């Protein structure tokens, strides 16, 4: 992933958005992605149709997990300490 | 807690009973071990390890073993790969617990209360995810343990039905439970040694039985390395349940507090990680492998698939051949519920104290009462089981475990909680998130089931 995009994502994850941080919202989005994918699986098992939901939910889950796995940014104090 | 640099670990009350010279001696030994060659390092760590083995003994309970027996009897060796995948995935979260114990030096439920509310910390993690589970799941342990004692008795020419032998079961497990944290840390080491011995007994007993019944090494190797699942919803259910349930909230909480009770601090993280791999992961995989192997070699070819652990064990007996192998199987199997009862009772007592803000004092009546609370499961000797409670707890667990997982993930990445010691590895976070996603899946499938969609 591009370094600039990574830093933007990391800032977004730590920033408060409404009552929670971006990381908490990411977990909620991941849960929604999981539910969509499993809804698709349930539909496929019942009717044979629903592959689109599986793909949408699966991609959503993969994107959320990839972003949420980014660790928190180093603070300026930490960076100075490392130098 | 804003700076992770110079933090002195908070002393957990149970650890305060360990004499300072013992803790200093262990710290010196750790420093020496860290500089030693690999083989000596492994030996040294193995002697100092403990909470990981306790975790394995706790996890290897009636439920896990019944599931493995059923897997072996129904699918042969083909689901062996799920065992190492499930336990391996659980290690990421357990490593986070080791970080909280060693470098965080805090008591996780208290920090959850402060950062994520009492609902997530005390209620979901402590009271329901650990304490209630300890009480409810102990019914299964007592039912299995008393049945095994009853089955063993005729081999020595006596009859010892469950309605009477529960006294022996409760006495032995209560003695071990109440020994923990006593006599300046010696009690803790005693319990850990018994747990290590019990795991060794399981491995020896099931291993010997497997040698008697024989192993199809080719099929076992394929089952271990090549993923396979039954078709349809059953396959997905099996995958989700096995992958996410091997190591759960109670295991996380217990490993964390058992480490604090040993006085683990900043220099113990390497030992804690060794303990997770050698004490928890390897025994878990090995014991499950042996049990699946025994049933894959015996009941699977005959197409016999009983539903409960006692029925499975009884169906196995005529196929084991010599009497000594039958006794060995029962003895190894008896170690399973005994160690789980002990581990769960201790985890429950720790969790209740943390959730209610009580200081744990192992000599107090409050500790003894909370630690012995799961022994109410002696009623299982008469087949009594609080079914409504089991259903309620299972529902709550299905819906709450993932939220506790979220909380742990957030704490590991929380600069205000761990300072410089927060998780900085992409792969570590990824592993935790995969487990969290599986826990999400359990909650979602539960809701879908209730709505009739699954």
mmCIF file of C-alpha atoms in Angstrom, chain A residues 1 13-14 21 23-24 27-28 30-31 34-36 38-39 41-43 45-46 61 64-75 77-79 81-82, chain B residues 232-234 236 240 402 406-407 409-410 413 415 419-427 429-430 433-434 436-438 440-445 448 452-454:
data_model
loop_
_atom_site.group_PDB
_atom_site.id
_atom_site.type_symbol
_atom_site.label_atom_id
_atom_site.label_comp_id
_atom_site.label_asym_id
_atom_site.label_seq_id
_atom_site.Cartn_x
_atom_site.Cartn_y
_atom_site.Cartn_z
ATOM 1 C CA UNK A 1 0.000 0.000 0.000
ATOM 2 C CA UNK A 13 -8.465 5.065 12.411
ATOM 3 C CA UNK A 14 -7.388 7.148 15.422
ATOM 4 C CA UNK A 21 -12.865 6.388 16.921
ATOM 5 C CA UNK A 23 -11.139 1.990 14.510
ATOM 6 C CA UNK A 24 -14.454 1.240 16.227
ATOM 7 C CA UNK A 27 -15.065 -2.897 13.355
ATOM 8 C CA UNK A 28 -18.752 -2.094 12.885
ATOM 9 C CA UNK A 30 -16.467 -5.233 9.207
ATOM 10 C CA UNK A 31 -19.403 -6.760 11.099
ATOM 11 C CA UNK A 34 -19.544 -10.286 7.506
ATOM 12 C CA UNK A 35 -23.347 -10.192 7.817
ATOM 13 C CA UNK A 36 -23.812 -9.386 4.107
ATOM 14 C CA UNK A 38 -23.260 -14.710 5.377
ATOM 15 C CA UNK A 39 -26.657 -13.491 4.171
ATOM 16 C CA UNK A 41 -24.301 -17.818 1.847
ATOM 17 C CA UNK A 42 -27.700 -18.407 3.478
ATOM 18 C CA UNK A 43 -29.464 -17.315 0.258
ATOM 19 C CA UNK A 45 -28.072 -22.520 0.419
ATOM 20 C CA UNK A 46 -31.828 -21.795 0.298
ATOM 21 C CA UNK A 61 -14.676 -7.732 4.954
ATOM 22 C CA UNK A 64 -12.033 -3.561 6.521
ATOM 23 C CA UNK A 65 -9.618 -6.160 7.891
ATOM 24 C CA UNK A 66 -6.759 -4.873 5.719
ATOM 25 C CA UNK A 67 -7.296 -1.315 6.948
ATOM 26 C CA UNK A 68 -7.927 -2.197 10.596
ATOM 27 C CA UNK A 69 -4.726 -4.245 10.752
ATOM 28 C CA UNK A 70 -2.708 -1.027 10.408
ATOM 29 C CA UNK A 71 -1.124 -0.204 13.773
ATOM 30 C CA UNK A 72 -1.520 3.243 15.346
ATOM 31 C CA UNK A 73 0.776 6.006 14.074
ATOM 32 C CA UNK A 74 3.962 6.744 15.985
ATOM 33 C CA UNK A 75 3.556 9.965 17.970
ATOM 34 C CA UNK A 77 7.463 12.088 21.018
ATOM 35 C CA UNK A 78 8.023 8.439 20.119
ATOM 36 C CA UNK A 79 9.734 9.339 16.864
ATOM 37 C CA UNK A 81 12.778 9.041 21.282
ATOM 38 C CA UNK A 82 13.703 6.572 18.551
ATOM 39 C CA UNK B 232 -23.351 -27.244 2.508
ATOM 40 C CA UNK B 233 -24.176 -25.378 5.705
ATOM 41 C CA UNK B 234 -22.827 -28.176 7.912
ATOM 42 C CA UNK B 236 -19.489 -23.814 7.247
ATOM 43 C CA UNK B 240 -16.823 -21.413 12.155
ATOM 44 C CA UNK B 402 -17.069 -10.844 19.403
ATOM 45 C CA UNK B 406 -13.192 -6.040 19.633
ATOM 46 C CA UNK B 407 -12.364 -4.639 23.058
ATOM 47 C CA UNK B 409 -8.083 -5.552 19.769
ATOM 48 C CA UNK B 410 -8.789 -1.903 20.603
ATOM 49 C CA UNK B 413 -3.851 -0.584 19.650
ATOM 50 C CA UNK B 415 -1.755 4.451 22.835
ATOM 51 C CA UNK B 419 2.016 3.649 25.314
ATOM 52 C CA UNK B 420 5.069 2.521 23.338
ATOM 53 C CA UNK B 421 4.199 -1.092 24.070
ATOM 54 C CA UNK B 422 1.035 -1.087 21.986
ATOM 55 C CA UNK B 423 0.867 -3.522 19.080
ATOM 56 C CA UNK B 424 2.930 -2.299 16.157
ATOM 57 C CA UNK B 425 2.754 -5.346 13.922
ATOM 58 C CA UNK B 426 0.422 -5.503 10.918
ATOM 59 C CA UNK B 427 0.458 -9.322 10.976
ATOM 60 C CA UNK B 429 -3.412 -7.215 14.161
ATOM 61 C CA UNK B 430 -4.405 -9.220 11.090
ATOM 62 C CA UNK B 433 -8.954 -9.497 13.248
ATOM 63 C CA UNK B 434 -9.373 -12.895 11.567
ATOM 64 C CA UNK B 436 -12.668 -11.426 15.620
ATOM 65 C CA UNK B 437 -14.295 -11.945 12.214
ATOM 66 C CA UNK B 438 -14.944 -15.603 13.037
ATOM 67 C CA UNK B 440 -18.637 -12.069 14.406
ATOM 68 C CA UNK B 441 -19.694 -14.951 12.160
ATOM 69 C CA UNK B 442 -20.827 -16.979 15.193
ATOM 70 C CA UNK B 443 -22.978 -14.061 16.384
ATOM 71 C CA UNK B 444 -24.455 -13.502 12.913
ATOM 72 C CA UNK B 445 -25.186 -17.184 12.287
ATOM 73 C CA UNK B 448 -29.846 -15.863 11.358
ATOM 74 C CA UNK B 452 -35.007 -18.970 10.444
ATOM 75 C CA UNK B 453 -32.670 -17.725 7.710
ATOM 76 C CA UNK B 454 -29.884 -20.263 8.304
#
